Short mmCIF file of C-alpha atoms in Angstrom, two decimals:
data_model
loop_
_atom_site.label_atom_id
_atom_site.label_comp_id
_atom_site.label_asym_id
_atom_site.label_seq_id
_atom_site.Cartn_x
_atom_site.Cartn_y
_atom_site.Cartn_z
CA UNK A 3 5.40 -7.34 8.37
CA UNK A 4 5.82 -9.79 5.47
CA UNK A 5 4.78 -13.33 6.44
CA UNK A 6 8.25 -14.71 5.54
CA UNK A 7 11.72 -14.98 7.03
CA UNK A 8 13.79 -13.60 4.18
CA UNK A 9 17.07 -15.52 3.63
CA UNK A 10 19.88 -14.99 1.15
CA UNK A 11 20.48 -11.37 2.22
CA UNK A 12 17.32 -10.04 0.56
CA UNK A 13 16.44 -6.82 2.41
CA UNK A 14 13.14 -6.86 4.26
CA UNK A 15 10.53 -5.10 2.16
CA UNK A 16 12.36 -5.70 -1.13
CA UNK A 17 9.67 -5.53 -3.87
CA UNK A 18 11.16 -8.69 -5.37
CA UNK A 19 11.18 -10.65 -2.14
CA UNK A 20 9.70 -14.14 -1.64
CA UNK A 21 6.16 -12.71 -1.65
CA UNK A 22 6.64 -11.95 -5.36
CA UNK A 23 8.80 -14.53 -7.23
CA UNK A 24 8.15 -13.54 -10.86
CA UNK A 25 9.17 -15.95 -13.61
CA UNK A 26 11.52 -15.32 -16.51
CA UNK A 27 13.93 -17.06 -18.83
CA UNK A 28 17.66 -16.38 -18.62
CA UNK A 29 21.08 -17.55 -19.70
CA UNK A 30 24.38 -16.85 -17.96
CA UNK A 31 26.21 -14.15 -19.90
CA UNK A 32 28.24 -15.81 -22.63
CA UNK A 33 26.12 -18.98 -22.65
CA UNK A 34 23.48 -19.98 -25.18
CA UNK A 35 21.66 -22.24 -22.70
CA UNK A 36 18.29 -20.81 -21.67
CA UNK A 37 16.32 -21.91 -18.64
CA UNK A 38 13.45 -20.80 -16.43
CA UNK A 39 14.47 -18.47 -13.63
CA UNK A 40 12.69 -16.92 -10.67
CA UNK A 41 13.72 -13.48 -9.43
CA UNK A 42 14.57 -12.94 -5.77
CA UNK A 43 15.92 -9.49 -4.97
CA UNK A 44 18.74 -8.70 -7.37
CA UNK A 45 19.39 -12.37 -8.12
CA UNK A 46 17.75 -15.00 -10.29
CA UNK A 47 17.31 -18.60 -9.18
CA UNK A 48 17.86 -21.34 -11.75
CA UNK A 49 14.52 -22.95 -10.95
CA UNK A 50 15.11 -26.13 -12.94
CA UNK A 51 18.49 -26.81 -11.37
CA UNK A 52 17.08 -26.17 -7.90
CA UNK A 53 14.18 -28.52 -8.61
CA UNK A 54 16.58 -31.26 -9.71
CA UNK A 55 18.79 -30.81 -6.65
CA UNK A 56 15.79 -31.11 -4.34
CA UNK A 57 14.27 -34.06 -6.17
CA UNK A 58 11.18 -32.05 -7.07
CA UNK A 59 8.55 -33.47 -9.44
CA UNK A 60 8.42 -30.06 -11.14
CA UNK A 61 11.74 -30.48 -12.95
CA UNK A 62 9.84 -31.18 -16.16
CA UNK A 63 8.12 -27.79 -15.94
CA UNK A 64 11.07 -25.71 -14.76
CA UNK A 65 14.17 -27.15 -16.43
CA UNK A 66 13.01 -25.79 -19.77
CA UNK A 67 14.12 -23.02 -22.16
CA UNK A 68 10.68 -21.38 -22.04
CA UNK A 69 7.76 -20.86 -19.67
CA UNK A 70 5.50 -22.64 -22.18
CA UNK A 71 5.29 -26.02 -20.38
CA UNK A 72 4.54 -24.34 -17.05
CA UNK A 73 1.92 -22.09 -18.65
CA UNK A 74 0.22 -25.10 -20.22
CA UNK A 75 0.19 -27.08 -16.96
CA UNK A 76 -2.79 -25.20 -15.55
CA UNK A 77 -3.93 -23.53 -12.36
CA UNK A 78 -3.32 -26.41 -9.93
CA UNK A 79 0.26 -26.83 -11.14
CA UNK A 80 0.87 -23.06 -11.02
CA UNK A 81 -0.15 -22.94 -7.36
CA UNK A 82 1.81 -26.07 -6.44
CA UNK A 83 4.99 -24.86 -8.13
CA UNK A 84 4.69 -21.48 -6.46
CA UNK A 85 4.35 -23.07 -3.03
CA UNK A 86 7.41 -25.20 -3.70
CA UNK A 87 9.48 -22.23 -4.88
CA UNK A 88 8.45 -20.20 -1.85
CA UNK A 89 9.62 -23.00 0.43
CA UNK A 90 12.94 -23.33 -1.42
CA UNK A 91 13.80 -19.68 -0.82
CA UNK A 92 12.39 -19.29 2.70
CA UNK A 93 12.90 -22.56 4.58
CA UNK A 94 16.41 -22.58 6.11
CA UNK A 95 16.75 -26.34 5.54
CA UNK A 96 16.76 -25.73 1.77
CA UNK A 97 19.29 -22.91 1.78
CA UNK A 98 22.42 -25.00 1.33
CA UNK A 99 20.84 -27.05 -1.47
CA UNK A 100 19.74 -24.07 -3.58
CA UNK A 101 22.24 -21.32 -2.72
CA UNK A 102 24.56 -22.37 -5.53
CA UNK A 103 21.86 -21.89 -8.16
CA UNK A 104 21.46 -18.14 -7.68
CA UNK A 105 22.96 -15.80 -10.28
CA UNK A 106 23.36 -12.02 -9.91
CA UNK A 107 21.06 -10.25 -12.35
CA UNK A 108 24.11 -8.41 -13.63
CA UNK A 109 25.62 -11.73 -14.78
CA UNK A 110 22.75 -13.03 -16.90
CA UNK A 111 20.96 -12.23 -20.15
CA UNK A 112 17.16 -12.11 -20.02
CA UNK A 113 15.04 -13.40 -22.89
CA UNK A 114 11.43 -13.29 -24.07
CA UNK A 115 10.00 -15.64 -21.42
CA UNK A 116 7.42 -17.45 -23.57
CA UNK A 117 6.51 -17.94 -27.20
CA UNK A 118 3.73 -15.49 -28.01
CA UNK A 119 0.89 -17.33 -29.70
CA UNK A 120 -1.57 -14.52 -30.48
CA UNK A 121 -1.52 -10.87 -29.47
CA UNK A 122 -4.60 -8.73 -28.82
CA UNK A 123 -4.61 -5.14 -27.59
CA UNK A 124 -7.52 -3.32 -25.97
CA UNK A 125 -8.64 0.26 -25.38
CA UNK A 126 -9.95 0.04 -21.83
CA UNK A 127 -9.13 3.33 -20.09
CA UNK A 128 -12.00 5.81 -20.14
CA UNK A 129 -9.60 8.65 -19.42
CA UNK A 130 -7.43 7.69 -22.38
CA UNK A 131 -10.41 7.19 -24.69
CA UNK A 132 -11.90 10.54 -23.73
CA UNK A 133 -8.57 12.33 -24.23
CA UNK A 134 -8.15 10.78 -27.67
CA UNK A 135 -11.74 11.67 -28.55
CA UNK A 136 -11.24 15.28 -27.50
CA UNK A 137 -8.01 15.51 -29.50
CA UNK A 138 -9.39 14.09 -32.75
CA UNK A 139 -13.11 14.86 -32.44
CA UNK A 140 -13.18 18.16 -30.52
CA UNK A 141 -16.62 19.11 -31.81
CA UNK A 142 -18.31 15.79 -30.98
CA UNK A 143 -21.13 15.83 -28.42
CA UNK A 144 -19.50 12.89 -26.64
CA UNK A 145 -15.77 12.20 -26.80
CA UNK A 146 -16.46 8.45 -26.48
CA UNK A 147 -17.66 6.41 -29.43
CA UNK A 148 -21.22 5.01 -29.00
CA UNK A 149 -20.01 1.43 -28.40
CA UNK A 150 -17.26 2.22 -25.87
CA UNK A 151 -19.20 1.55 -22.65
CA UNK A 152 -20.93 -1.52 -24.05
CA UNK A 153 -17.90 -3.63 -25.02
CA UNK A 154 -14.12 -3.67 -24.64
CA UNK A 155 -12.77 -2.35 -27.95
CA UNK A 156 -9.66 -4.10 -29.22
CA UNK A 157 -7.62 -5.16 -32.21
CA UNK A 158 -5.51 -8.16 -33.18
CA UNK A 159 -1.80 -7.32 -33.33
CA UNK A 160 1.34 -9.06 -34.54
CA UNK A 161 2.71 -11.74 -32.20
CA UNK A 162 6.00 -12.01 -34.08
CA UNK A 163 7.10 -8.48 -33.18
CA UNK A 164 6.61 -8.77 -29.42
CA UNK A 165 10.11 -8.23 -27.98
CA UNK A 166 11.64 -8.44 -24.54
CA UNK A 167 12.65 -5.40 -22.50
CA UNK A 168 16.01 -4.01 -23.54
CA UNK A 169 15.49 -4.67 -27.25
CA UNK A 170 16.14 -1.62 -29.42
CA UNK A 171 13.10 -0.29 -31.27
CA UNK A 172 13.79 0.62 -34.88
CA UNK A 173 11.92 3.71 -35.99
CA UNK A 174 9.35 2.46 -38.51
CA UNK A 175 8.80 3.85 -41.96
CA UNK A 176 5.51 4.01 -43.80
CA UNK A 177 2.97 6.19 -45.51
CA UNK A 178 1.79 9.33 -43.78
CA UNK A 179 -0.29 12.28 -44.82
CA UNK A 180 -0.64 15.45 -42.79
CA UNK A 181 -3.84 17.48 -43.28
CA UNK A 182 -1.83 20.07 -45.17
CA UNK A 183 -0.25 17.52 -47.54
CA UNK A 184 -1.69 17.20 -51.03
CA UNK A 185 -0.83 13.50 -51.16
CA UNK A 186 0.78 10.89 -48.94
CA UNK A 187 4.55 10.62 -48.54
CA UNK A 188 6.77 7.73 -47.48
CA UNK A 189 9.45 7.86 -44.83
CA UNK A 190 10.36 7.35 -41.18
CA UNK A 191 7.64 8.11 -38.66
CA UNK A 192 7.97 11.60 -37.20
CA UNK A 193 5.38 11.05 -34.46
CA UNK A 194 6.68 7.97 -32.66
CA UNK A 195 4.87 7.35 -29.39
CA UNK A 196 4.55 4.91 -26.51
CA UNK A 197 1.58 3.41 -24.70
CA UNK A 198 1.97 2.38 -21.07
CA UNK A 199 0.02 -0.85 -20.66
CA UNK A 200 -0.30 -4.07 -18.70
CA UNK A 201 -0.13 -7.39 -20.54
CA UNK A 202 -1.92 -10.58 -19.48
CA UNK A 203 -0.41 -13.97 -20.31
CA UNK A 204 -2.68 -16.93 -21.06
CA UNK A 205 -1.62 -20.35 -19.84
CA UNK A 206 -4.44 -22.87 -20.18
CA UNK A 207 -5.96 -23.05 -23.68
CA UNK A 208 -9.66 -23.22 -24.43
CA UNK A 209 -11.74 -25.17 -26.91
CA UNK A 210 -12.70 -23.58 -30.22
CA UNK A 211 -16.39 -22.65 -30.13
CA UNK A 212 -16.57 -22.41 -26.31
CA UNK A 213 -16.51 -18.91 -24.83
CA UNK A 214 -14.63 -18.29 -21.58
CA UNK A 215 -16.81 -16.59 -18.98
CA UNK A 216 -15.81 -14.04 -16.36
CA UNK A 217 -15.29 -16.87 -13.89
CA UNK A 218 -12.71 -18.46 -16.20
CA UNK A 219 -10.12 -15.71 -15.82
CA UNK A 220 -8.12 -17.38 -13.05
CA UNK A 221 -8.23 -20.77 -14.78
CA UNK A 222 -6.75 -19.45 -18.00
CA UNK A 223 -4.56 -16.45 -17.14
CA UNK A 224 -1.19 -17.23 -15.56
CA UNK A 225 0.06 -13.75 -14.79
CA UNK A 226 0.78 -10.26 -16.00
CA UNK A 227 3.62 -8.02 -17.10
CA UNK A 228 4.24 -4.45 -18.14
CA UNK A 229 3.84 -3.75 -21.85
CA UNK A 230 4.74 -0.84 -24.13
CA UNK A 231 2.70 -0.74 -27.32
CA UNK A 232 4.94 1.48 -29.45
CA UNK A 233 2.84 3.52 -31.87
CA UNK A 234 3.66 5.52 -35.00
CA UNK A 235 0.87 8.09 -34.76
CA UNK A 236 1.36 9.58 -38.22
CA UNK A 237 1.29 6.19 -39.94
CA UNK A 238 -1.64 5.13 -37.75
CA UNK A 239 -3.69 8.26 -38.54
CA UNK A 240 -3.46 7.76 -42.29
CA UNK A 241 -4.07 4.01 -42.39
CA UNK A 242 -6.58 3.27 -39.65
CA UNK A 243 -9.79 4.36 -41.40
CA UNK A 244 -11.83 2.17 -41.69
CA UNK A 245 -10.19 -1.00 -40.35
CA UNK A 246 -8.09 0.13 -37.38
CA UNK A 247 -4.42 -0.18 -36.33
CA UNK A 248 -2.04 -1.97 -38.67
CA UNK A 249 1.51 -0.87 -39.60
CA UNK A 250 1.44 1.98 -37.11
CA UNK A 251 1.41 -0.62 -34.33
CA UNK A 252 2.88 -3.86 -35.66
CA UNK A 253 6.59 -2.95 -35.78
CA UNK A 254 7.28 -3.55 -32.06
CA UNK A 255 5.58 -4.27 -28.73
CA UNK A 256 7.90 -4.49 -25.71
CA UNK A 257 7.17 -6.65 -22.67
CA UNK A 258 8.93 -7.20 -19.38
CA UNK A 259 11.32 -10.11 -19.00
CA UNK A 260 9.44 -11.02 -15.78
CA UNK A 261 5.90 -12.43 -15.58
CA UNK A 262 4.27 -11.83 -12.21
CA UNK A 263 1.86 -14.67 -11.33
CA UNK A 264 -1.66 -13.67 -10.38
CA UNK A 265 -1.15 -15.41 -7.03
CA UNK A 266 1.40 -12.73 -6.09
CA UNK A 267 -1.17 -9.96 -6.57
CA UNK A 268 -4.03 -10.96 -4.27
CA UNK A 269 -3.57 -7.86 -2.12
CA UNK A 270 -3.78 -5.67 -5.21
CA UNK A 271 -7.28 -6.76 -6.27
CA UNK A 272 -9.74 -3.83 -6.34
CA UNK A 273 -13.18 -3.10 -7.71
CA UNK A 274 -13.23 -1.37 -11.09
CA UNK A 275 -14.86 2.06 -11.53
CA UNK A 276 -18.62 2.18 -11.16
CA UNK A 277 -20.45 1.12 -14.31
CA UNK A 278 -22.57 3.83 -15.89
CA UNK A 279 -24.26 1.58 -18.46
CA UNK A 280 -26.04 -1.73 -18.03
CA UNK A 281 -23.85 -4.50 -19.36
CA UNK A 282 -24.86 -7.59 -21.28
CA UNK A 283 -24.77 -10.72 -19.11
CA UNK A 284 -21.45 -12.10 -20.38
CA UNK A 285 -19.71 -8.85 -19.33
CA UNK A 286 -21.72 -8.06 -16.19
CA UNK A 287 -19.35 -8.13 -13.22
CA UNK A 288 -21.61 -6.27 -10.80
CA UNK A 289 -23.03 -9.36 -9.05
CA UNK A 290 -22.00 -9.81 -5.43
CA UNK A 291 -20.49 -13.25 -6.11
CA UNK A 292 -18.08 -11.93 -8.78
CA UNK A 293 -14.63 -11.20 -7.35
CA UNK A 294 -13.15 -7.71 -7.90
CA UNK A 295 -11.73 -7.56 -11.39
CA UNK A 296 -9.42 -4.57 -11.12
CA UNK A 297 -5.79 -4.35 -10.02
CA UNK A 298 -4.13 -1.56 -8.08
CA UNK A 299 -0.91 -1.15 -10.07
CA UNK A 300 1.11 2.07 -9.84
CA UNK A 301 2.94 2.67 -13.11
CA UNK A 302 5.75 5.13 -13.87
CA UNK A 303 6.76 6.29 -17.34
CA UNK A 304 10.26 7.72 -17.76
CA UNK A 305 11.91 9.22 -20.85
CA UNK A 306 15.71 9.26 -20.64
CA UNK A 307 15.48 8.64 -16.90
CA UNK A 308 13.04 11.50 -16.26
CA UNK A 309 9.57 10.51 -14.99
CA UNK A 310 6.90 12.12 -17.18
CA UNK A 311 3.78 10.30 -16.00
CA UNK A 312 2.41 8.00 -13.30
CA UNK A 313 -0.71 6.25 -14.66
CA UNK A 314 -2.89 4.34 -12.14
CA UNK A 315 -4.14 0.99 -13.43
CA UNK A 316 -6.96 0.94 -10.86
CA UNK A 317 -8.88 3.47 -12.98
CA UNK A 318 -9.29 1.09 -15.95
CA UNK A 319 -12.98 0.81 -16.88
CA UNK A 320 -12.79 -2.65 -18.48
CA UNK A 321 -11.10 -5.43 -16.51
CA UNK A 322 -8.83 -8.20 -17.76
CA UNK A 323 -11.57 -10.74 -17.00
CA UNK A 324 -14.06 -8.82 -19.14
CA UNK A 325 -11.52 -8.52 -21.93
CA UNK A 326 -10.91 -12.28 -21.86
CA UNK A 327 -14.66 -12.94 -21.91
CA UNK A 328 -15.20 -10.56 -24.82
CA UNK A 329 -12.39 -11.86 -27.02
CA UNK A 330 -13.72 -15.42 -26.72
CA UNK A 331 -17.48 -14.76 -26.74
CA UNK A 332 -17.64 -15.45 -30.48
CA UNK A 333 -16.08 -18.87 -29.92
CA UNK A 334 -12.48 -17.86 -30.58
CA UNK A 335 -10.14 -20.21 -28.76
CA UNK A 336 -7.27 -19.42 -26.43
CA UNK A 337 -3.79 -20.85 -26.91
CA UNK A 338 -0.99 -21.23 -24.42
CA UNK A 339 1.13 -18.11 -24.76
CA UNK A 340 -1.64 -15.78 -25.90
CA UNK A 341 -0.90 -12.22 -24.80
CA UNK A 342 -3.41 -9.43 -24.47
CA UNK A 343 -2.75 -5.82 -23.58
CA UNK A 344 -4.94 -3.66 -21.40
CA UNK A 345 -4.72 -0.65 -23.67
CA UNK A 346 -3.11 2.63 -22.67
CA UNK A 347 -3.41 3.31 -18.94
CA UNK A 348 -4.33 6.93 -18.20
CA UNK A 349 -5.63 8.57 -15.06
CA UNK A 350 -7.81 11.67 -14.71
CA UNK A 351 -4.99 14.20 -14.20
CA UNK A 352 -2.47 15.55 -16.70
CA UNK A 353 0.40 13.82 -14.90
CA UNK A 354 -1.27 10.42 -15.23
CA UNK A 355 -1.49 10.10 -19.01
CA UNK A 356 0.04 6.99 -20.52
CA UNK A 357 1.03 8.25 -23.98
CA UNK A 358 2.88 11.21 -25.45
CA UNK A 359 -0.16 11.80 -27.64
CA UNK A 360 -2.04 12.79 -24.50
CA UNK A 361 0.86 14.26 -22.52
CA UNK A 362 1.64 16.72 -25.34
CA UNK A 363 -1.95 16.96 -26.57
CA UNK A 364 -0.99 15.68 -30.03
CA UNK A 365 2.21 17.71 -30.13
CA UNK A 366 0.69 21.04 -29.09
CA UNK A 367 2.35 21.19 -25.64
CA UNK A 368 5.96 20.04 -25.58
CA UNK A 369 7.32 18.22 -22.54
CA UNK A 370 10.22 19.94 -20.80
CA UNK A 371 12.92 17.31 -20.19
CA UNK A 372 16.41 17.87 -18.77
CA UNK A 373 17.87 17.09 -22.21
CA UNK A 374 15.43 19.25 -24.17
CA UNK A 375 11.80 19.49 -25.25
CA UNK A 376 9.83 16.56 -26.62
CA UNK A 377 6.51 16.20 -28.37
CA UNK A 378 7.17 12.73 -29.77
CA UNK A 379 10.21 10.46 -29.47
CA UNK A 380 13.59 11.24 -31.00
CA UNK A 381 16.26 8.75 -32.04
CA UNK A 382 18.29 7.75 -29.00
CA UNK A 383 15.46 8.29 -26.54
CA UNK A 384 15.08 5.57 -23.92
CA UNK A 385 11.61 4.86 -22.51
CA UNK A 386 11.21 2.89 -19.29
CA UNK A 387 7.99 1.64 -17.70
CA UNK A 388 8.12 0.45 -14.10
CA UNK A 389 5.41 -0.40 -11.58
CA UNK A 390 4.55 -1.81 -8.18
CA UNK A 391 1.43 -3.13 -6.47
CA UNK A 392 0.38 -3.46 -2.82
CA UNK A 393 1.46 -6.77 -1.32
CA UNK A 394 1.06 -8.71 1.94
CA UNK A 395 1.72 -6.81 5.16
CA UNK A 396 2.22 -3.53 3.35
CA UNK A 397 5.23 -4.68 1.31
CA UNK A 398 5.32 -3.76 -2.36
CA UNK A 399 5.18 -6.24 -5.24
CA UNK A 400 7.53 -5.07 -7.97
CA UNK A 401 6.74 -5.59 -11.63
CA UNK A 402 9.69 -6.04 -13.96
CA UNK A 403 10.43 -2.89 -15.91
CA UNK A 404 10.14 -2.48 -19.68
CA UNK A 405 12.84 -0.47 -21.44
CA UNK A 406 13.38 0.30 -25.09
CA UNK A 407 15.71 2.65 -26.96
CA UNK A 408 14.68 4.23 -30.25
CA UNK A 409 17.20 3.74 -33.05
CA UNK A 410 17.08 5.12 -36.60
CA UNK A 411 15.43 3.02 -39.26
CA UNK A 412 16.41 2.47 -42.86
CA UNK A 413 15.18 5.15 -45.21
#
């Protein structure tokens, strides 16, 4: 049983009950005023207004149009604010004071919850990396590149095109060249894809020139969200040699409107897959005093409401703590609002692949959907990522979904 008495008519076992309390930013429909909200069931609590009504010292962190001030406040403040919020929605004595600050989700607009400072995306699923290697290097002795098990591979993306769930995704145009083409052509991407990922949100910054070790993960990372790294495979294939992803990735990255704090996911911590290569000390998480770095997150990918894949995040070879350590080991600093993606989440079976590239084996095997076959996305297609994690007493912790609809681009 959950360790809470659940007030405000939230059904017992609701994945967005008081054991969860993800943060977002909302405005009542028709209003331009944005403020921090906390989700409880199918309602959102105006956290700043509740804090003011209760005389809380956290008004300065919560009565804001962005999560930025709370993110920057650091680990102690994150835990204190969470304890206060939990009390506000579970202690009967507070019910009358805060009940008037709940809004039905259907009556609010949700916004990008924080200003994205920098965006980094990784390539951390061995299953995904092997599938991609087999697709593009079928004759290679090893489908993984030689560096893959020695460091978390990643690239720097474009922070300005991170968008909140529900934002339409305009089909990008660019150069592409099929193997049979004599020369490149320009036009809308014809191989538009998705990547089911988990994003990690940095709160506390770090000093330039000082790497963040594995033990710094909890001090710097506030929480996580679902992330869809939209990918134009034809543009990507022509441009990425030798420098990596650029225009094939930078047109849009969708994130959930809800950021789940790490403190809500304690029951979901798991050990990552067994390491098959000895790691350098800054990445070595095999010591007995290093806490488990993986998360048991169960993701679903749906196209036009039809589930096509269920990737398990617990299979990810590189953890978020290792990714944080690697992207700062050269002295690069963290900023409040930095976002980094896990990379495509794929499991070992065909029904657990996190991209259409893998699900259709680069267009060879079309998916059978109720509204027709798909290899890559068509205009009008709606992609939705959803997920849950194990929580206290067997209850589920829901992660806010990520939805995006593909719309035609300008030719």
